């Protein structure tokens, strides 16, 4: 399992670790704007990198994606009806359920469609009946196959903008590179979701992004400013160590060096022959064991049903 939650999910790059150490060992310009000579915003550095990388108007960073979703709903949809497909009322590890989060935020859940089939008309009816937000939650840890369908994000984005309501997307794992290049199913990226018409996008920092635990919120600057001003933002905001590690991770993507520097991306990109050579070297060093073909799952609630070929060092006890 590459993203093993119980083993800490994504390992950080050496540069991210060095940045965390540098920021943690001394004073830093965490909330100081050197150009203005005044107090600044703590997440401005990582937010600027996210804006450069994804093309979003604005960005916010909180402690994790569950917090990001709760904050967005609390700030934008309290006491308002929010429409979501029944097929997307998901639960992730630890009992985190979308309906429970919506209830906690004060939003009023409007289920549309059926478990296996939802269409645009279902959302149109929900808006006509008072829905003030459309929510699209990525099925990042399970699949519905067979007689099933649901509107694409672009279709919902078009409808939301026609009706003057925001479309919020919980992207979950948060890919920013095309996973099909590694022989996996294509995972929608943050850039694609924004281009398709999402007004706000939330995803994790420590899954497919390969950085520290964080909840990333991207989208329209007017909506994100409203989210930033909500009291819950202060309770959920990220600390300086998280921001330092995230900033260094994002720089790898901007420099085009993610495949060489970020351990998660490097592991996804490894060819079976490279893994075989490494396993053989272990056998030679130990003077014991045998080589076995196997499969590696991605894990961390990402890319369900997808795995990669690998080689295993087997020890007979």
Coordinates of C-alpha atoms in Angstrom, one line a residue:
X1 CA 0.0 0.0 0.0
X2 CA 1.6 3.2 -1.2
X3 CA -0.6 5.7 0.8
X4 CA -1.0 3.7 4.0
X5 CA -3.0 5.8 6.4
X6 CA -1.9 3.8 9.5
X7 CA 1.8 4.3 8.4
X8 CA 1.4 8.1 8.0
X9 CA 0.3 8.4 4.4
X10 CA 2.7 10.4 2.0
X11 CA 6.4 10.6 3.0
X12 CA 7.7 14.1 2.5
X13 CA 10.5 15.2 0.2
X14 CA 14.0 16.1 1.6
X15 CA 13.4 19.7 0.6
X16 CA 10.0 19.8 2.5
X17 CA 11.7 18.3 5.6
X18 CA 14.5 20.9 5.3
X19 CA 12.0 23.7 5.0
X20 CA 10.1 22.5 8.1
X21 CA 13.3 22.3 10.1
X22 CA 14.4 25.7 9.0
X23 CA 11.0 27.3 9.9
X24 CA 10.7 25.4 13.1
X25 CA 14.2 26.1 14.4
X26 CA 14.1 29.9 14.2
X27 CA 11.8 32.9 13.8
X28 CA 10.2 33.3 10.3
X29 CA 8.1 35.7 8.4
X30 CA 5.0 33.6 9.0
X31 CA 2.6 36.5 9.5
X32 CA 4.8 39.4 8.4
X33 CA 4.6 41.2 5.1
X34 CA 8.2 42.4 4.5
X35 CA 7.2 44.6 1.5
X36 CA 4.6 46.5 3.5
X37 CA 6.3 46.3 6.8
X38 CA 3.0 45.2 8.4
X39 CA 1.3 42.1 9.7
X40 CA 0.5 39.7 6.9
X41 CA -1.5 36.4 6.3
X42 CA 0.2 33.2 7.4
X43 CA -0.8 31.1 4.4
X44 CA 0.1 33.7 1.7
X45 CA 3.2 31.9 0.5
X46 CA 1.6 28.5 0.0
X47 CA -1.5 30.1 -1.3
X48 CA 0.5 32.0 -4.0
X49 CA 2.0 28.7 -5.1
X50 CA -1.4 27.0 -5.3
X51 CA -2.7 29.9 -7.4
X52 CA 0.3 29.6 -9.8
X53 CA -0.1 25.9 -10.0
X54 CA -3.8 25.6 -10.5
X55 CA -4.9 28.9 -12.0
X56 CA -7.4 29.4 -9.1
X57 CA -8.4 33.0 -8.2
X58 CA -7.7 32.4 -4.5
X59 CA -6.5 29.7 -2.1
X60 CA -6.9 28.9 1.6
X61 CA -5.1 26.2 3.7
X62 CA -6.6 24.5 6.8
X63 CA -5.6 21.5 8.9
X64 CA -7.2 18.7 6.7
X65 CA -9.8 18.2 4.0
X66 CA -12.6 17.2 6.5
X67 CA -12.1 20.6 8.1
X68 CA -12.0 22.3 4.7
X69 CA -15.4 20.8 3.7
X70 CA -16.9 21.7 7.1
X71 CA -15.6 25.3 6.9
X72 CA -16.9 25.8 3.3
X73 CA -20.4 24.6 4.2
X74 CA -20.5 26.5 7.5
X75 CA -19.4 29.8 5.8
X76 CA -21.4 29.5 2.6
X77 CA -24.5 27.3 3.3
X78 CA -25.5 27.6 7.0
X79 CA -29.3 27.3 7.2
X80 CA -29.4 26.9 3.4
X81 CA -30.5 23.9 1.3
X82 CA -27.6 22.1 -0.4
X83 CA -28.3 19.5 -3.2
X84 CA -26.1 16.4 -3.6
X85 CA -26.5 13.2 -5.4
X86 CA -27.4 10.2 -3.2
X87 CA -24.5 8.3 -4.8
X88 CA -22.1 10.8 -3.3
X89 CA -23.2 10.7 0.3
X90 CA -19.9 9.1 1.1
X91 CA -18.1 7.9 4.2
X92 CA -14.3 7.9 4.5
X93 CA -12.1 6.4 7.1
X94 CA -12.8 7.1 10.8
X95 CA -16.6 7.4 10.2
X96 CA -16.4 10.8 8.5
X97 CA -19.7 11.1 6.6
X98 CA -20.8 13.8 4.3
X99 CA -24.4 13.9 5.7
X100 CA -23.0 14.3 9.3
X101 CA -20.7 17.1 8.2
X102 CA -23.5 18.9 6.4
X103 CA -25.7 18.6 9.6
X104 CA -22.8 20.0 11.8
X105 CA -22.3 23.0 9.4
X106 CA -26.0 23.9 9.6
X107 CA -26.6 23.2 6.0
X108 CA -29.8 21.4 5.0
X109 CA -29.2 18.3 3.0
X110 CA -31.3 17.8 -0.2
X111 CA -30.7 14.3 -1.6
X112 CA -31.3 14.1 -5.4
X113 CA -31.5 11.1 -7.8
X114 CA -31.0 7.5 -6.7
X115 CA -28.1 5.5 -5.5
X116 CA -27.0 4.5 -9.0
X117 CA -28.5 7.2 -11.3
X118 CA -28.7 11.0 -11.0
X119 CA -29.1 13.5 -13.8
X120 CA -29.2 17.2 -14.4
X121 CA -33.0 17.4 -14.1
X122 CA -32.8 16.2 -10.5
X123 CA -30.6 19.2 -9.6
X124 CA -32.8 21.5 -11.5
X125 CA -35.8 20.4 -9.4
X126 CA -33.7 20.9 -6.2
X127 CA -32.8 24.4 -7.2
X128 CA -36.5 25.2 -8.0
X129 CA -37.3 23.9 -4.5
X130 CA -34.9 26.3 -2.9
X131 CA -31.4 24.7 -3.0
X132 CA -28.8 27.5 -2.7
X133 CA -25.7 25.3 -3.4
X134 CA -24.8 22.3 -5.4
X135 CA -22.3 19.9 -3.8
X136 CA -20.3 17.3 -5.8
X137 CA -18.3 14.8 -3.7
X138 CA -15.8 12.6 -5.5
X139 CA -16.2 8.9 -5.0
X140 CA -12.5 8.6 -4.2
X141 CA -12.6 5.4 -2.1
X142 CA -15.3 3.3 -3.8
X143 CA -16.8 2.6 -7.2
X144 CA -20.4 2.2 -8.5
X145 CA -20.4 0.1 -11.6
X146 CA -23.1 -1.3 -14.0
X147 CA -26.3 0.6 -14.6
X148 CA -25.2 4.0 -13.2
X149 CA -24.7 7.6 -14.3
X150 CA -24.3 11.0 -12.8
X151 CA -23.8 14.5 -14.3
X152 CA -20.2 15.6 -15.1
X153 CA -18.8 18.6 -13.1
X154 CA -19.0 20.8 -16.3
X155 CA -22.7 20.0 -16.6
X156 CA -23.4 20.9 -13.0
X157 CA -21.2 24.0 -13.3
X158 CA -23.2 25.2 -16.3
X159 CA -26.4 24.7 -14.4
X160 CA -25.2 26.3 -11.2
X161 CA -24.0 29.4 -13.0
X162 CA -27.3 29.6 -15.0
X163 CA -29.2 29.6 -11.7
X164 CA -26.8 31.8 -9.7
X165 CA -25.8 29.2 -7.1
X166 CA -22.3 28.1 -6.3
X167 CA -20.9 24.6 -7.2
X168 CA -18.7 23.2 -4.5
X169 CA -16.5 20.1 -5.2
X170 CA -15.0 17.9 -2.6
X171 CA -12.2 16.3 -4.7
X172 CA -10.9 14.2 -1.8
X173 CA -7.5 13.0 -2.8
X174 CA -6.4 16.1 -4.7
X175 CA -4.4 15.0 -7.8
X176 CA -2.6 17.8 -9.6
X177 CA -0.9 15.5 -12.2
X178 CA -2.5 13.1 -14.7
X179 CA -2.4 9.7 -13.0
X180 CA -3.0 7.9 -16.3
X181 CA 0.7 8.5 -17.1
X182 CA 1.5 6.0 -14.4
X183 CA -0.8 3.3 -15.8
X184 CA -3.7 4.2 -13.5
X185 CA -7.2 5.4 -14.2
X186 CA -7.3 9.2 -14.8
X187 CA -8.1 11.0 -11.6
X188 CA -9.7 14.5 -12.1
X189 CA -7.2 17.1 -11.2
X190 CA -7.8 20.4 -9.3
X191 CA -7.1 22.3 -12.5
X192 CA -9.6 20.4 -14.5
X193 CA -12.3 20.8 -11.9
X194 CA -11.8 24.5 -11.7
X195 CA -11.8 24.8 -15.5
X196 CA -15.1 22.8 -15.6
X197 CA -16.9 25.4 -13.6
X198 CA -16.4 24.6 -9.9
X199 CA -16.6 27.7 -7.8
X200 CA -14.9 26.1 -4.7
X201 CA -12.7 23.0 -4.7
X202 CA -11.5 21.2 -1.5
X203 CA -8.9 18.4 -1.3
X204 CA -6.2 16.8 0.9
X205 CA -2.5 17.7 1.0
X206 CA -1.2 14.4 2.2
X207 CA -2.7 12.0 -0.4
X208 CA -2.1 12.3 -4.2
X209 CA -0.5 15.7 -3.8
X210 CA 2.3 14.0 -1.7
X211 CA 2.7 16.7 0.9
X212 CA 1.9 17.2 4.7
X213 CA -1.6 16.8 6.1
X214 CA -3.6 19.8 5.0
X215 CA -7.0 20.8 3.7
X216 CA -6.7 22.9 0.5
X217 CA -9.5 25.2 -0.6
X218 CA -9.4 26.8 -4.1
X219 CA -11.8 29.0 -6.0
X220 CA -13.5 32.3 -6.5
X221 CA -11.9 35.1 -4.5
X222 CA -15.2 36.5 -3.3
X223 CA -16.3 33.2 -1.8
X224 CA -12.9 32.4 -0.3
X225 CA -12.8 35.8 1.4
X226 CA -16.1 35.0 3.0
X227 CA -14.8 31.6 4.1
X228 CA -11.6 33.3 5.5
X229 CA -13.7 35.6 7.6
X230 CA -15.7 32.8 9.2
X231 CA -14.8 32.2 12.9
X232 CA -14.3 28.5 12.2
X233 CA -11.3 29.3 9.9
X234 CA -9.1 30.3 12.9
X235 CA -9.9 27.1 14.6
X236 CA -8.9 25.1 11.6
X237 CA -6.0 27.0 10.1
X238 CA -2.7 25.3 9.4
X239 CA 0.4 25.9 11.5
X240 CA 3.8 27.1 10.3
X241 CA 5.3 23.6 9.9
X242 CA 2.5 22.4 7.7
X243 CA 2.6 25.5 5.6
X244 CA 6.4 25.2 5.2
X245 CA 6.2 21.6 4.1
X246 CA 3.3 22.3 1.7
X247 CA 5.1 25.2 0.2
X248 CA 8.2 23.1 -0.6
X249 CA 6.0 20.4 -2.0
X250 CA 4.2 22.8 -4.3
X251 CA 7.5 24.2 -5.5
X252 CA 8.4 20.7 -6.8
X253 CA 5.4 20.8 -9.1
X254 CA 6.0 24.3 -10.3
X255 CA 9.7 23.4 -11.1
X256 CA 8.6 20.3 -13.0
X257 CA 10.6 18.0 -10.6
X258 CA 7.7 16.2 -8.8
X259 CA 8.6 12.8 -10.3
X260 CA 12.2 13.1 -9.0
X261 CA 11.7 14.8 -5.7
X262 CA 8.3 13.9 -4.2
X263 CA 8.4 10.3 -2.8
X264 CA 4.8 9.5 -3.6
X265 CA 5.0 10.6 -7.2
X266 CA 8.4 8.9 -7.6
X267 CA 6.9 5.6 -6.3
X268 CA 3.9 5.9 -8.7
X269 CA 6.3 6.4 -11.6
X270 CA 8.6 3.5 -10.8
X271 CA 8.7 0.8 -13.5
X272 CA 8.3 -2.9 -12.5
X273 CA 11.9 -3.6 -13.7
X274 CA 13.3 -0.9 -11.4
X275 CA 11.5 -2.4 -8.5
X276 CA 12.7 -5.9 -9.5
X277 CA 16.3 -4.7 -9.6
X278 CA 15.9 -3.2 -6.1
X279 CA 14.3 -6.4 -4.7
X280 CA 17.1 -8.5 -6.3
X281 CA 19.7 -6.3 -4.6
X282 CA 18.1 -6.9 -1.2
X283 CA 18.2 -10.6 -1.8
X284 CA 21.9 -10.4 -2.8
X285 CA 22.6 -8.3 0.3
X286 CA 20.7 -10.6 2.7
X287 CA 21.8 -13.9 1.0
X288 CA 18.3 -15.1 1.6
X289 CA 14.8 -14.8 0.2
X290 CA 13.0 -15.1 -3.1
X291 CA 11.4 -12.9 -5.7
X292 CA 7.6 -12.9 -6.1
X293 CA 5.5 -10.9 -8.5
X294 CA 2.7 -8.8 -6.8
X295 CA 0.4 -5.8 -7.0
X296 CA 0.6 -2.5 -5.1
X297 CA -2.6 -0.6 -4.3
X298 CA -2.6 3.2 -4.0
X299 CA -4.5 3.4 -0.7
X300 CA -5.4 6.4 1.4
X301 CA -8.9 6.4 -0.1
X302 CA -7.5 7.1 -3.5
X303 CA -8.1 5.4 -6.9
X304 CA -10.3 2.5 -5.7
X305 CA -9.8 -0.8 -7.6
X306 CA -6.5 0.5 -9.1
X307 CA -3.2 -1.1 -8.5
X308 CA 0.3 -1.3 -10.0
X309 CA 2.6 -4.3 -10.8
X310 CA 5.4 -4.8 -8.4
X311 CA 8.0 -7.3 -7.1
X312 CA 8.1 -8.6 -3.6
X313 CA 10.9 -10.0 -1.4
X314 CA 9.5 -13.1 0.1
X315 CA 11.0 -14.6 3.3
X316 CA 10.2 -18.1 4.4
X317 CA 10.0 -18.3 8.2

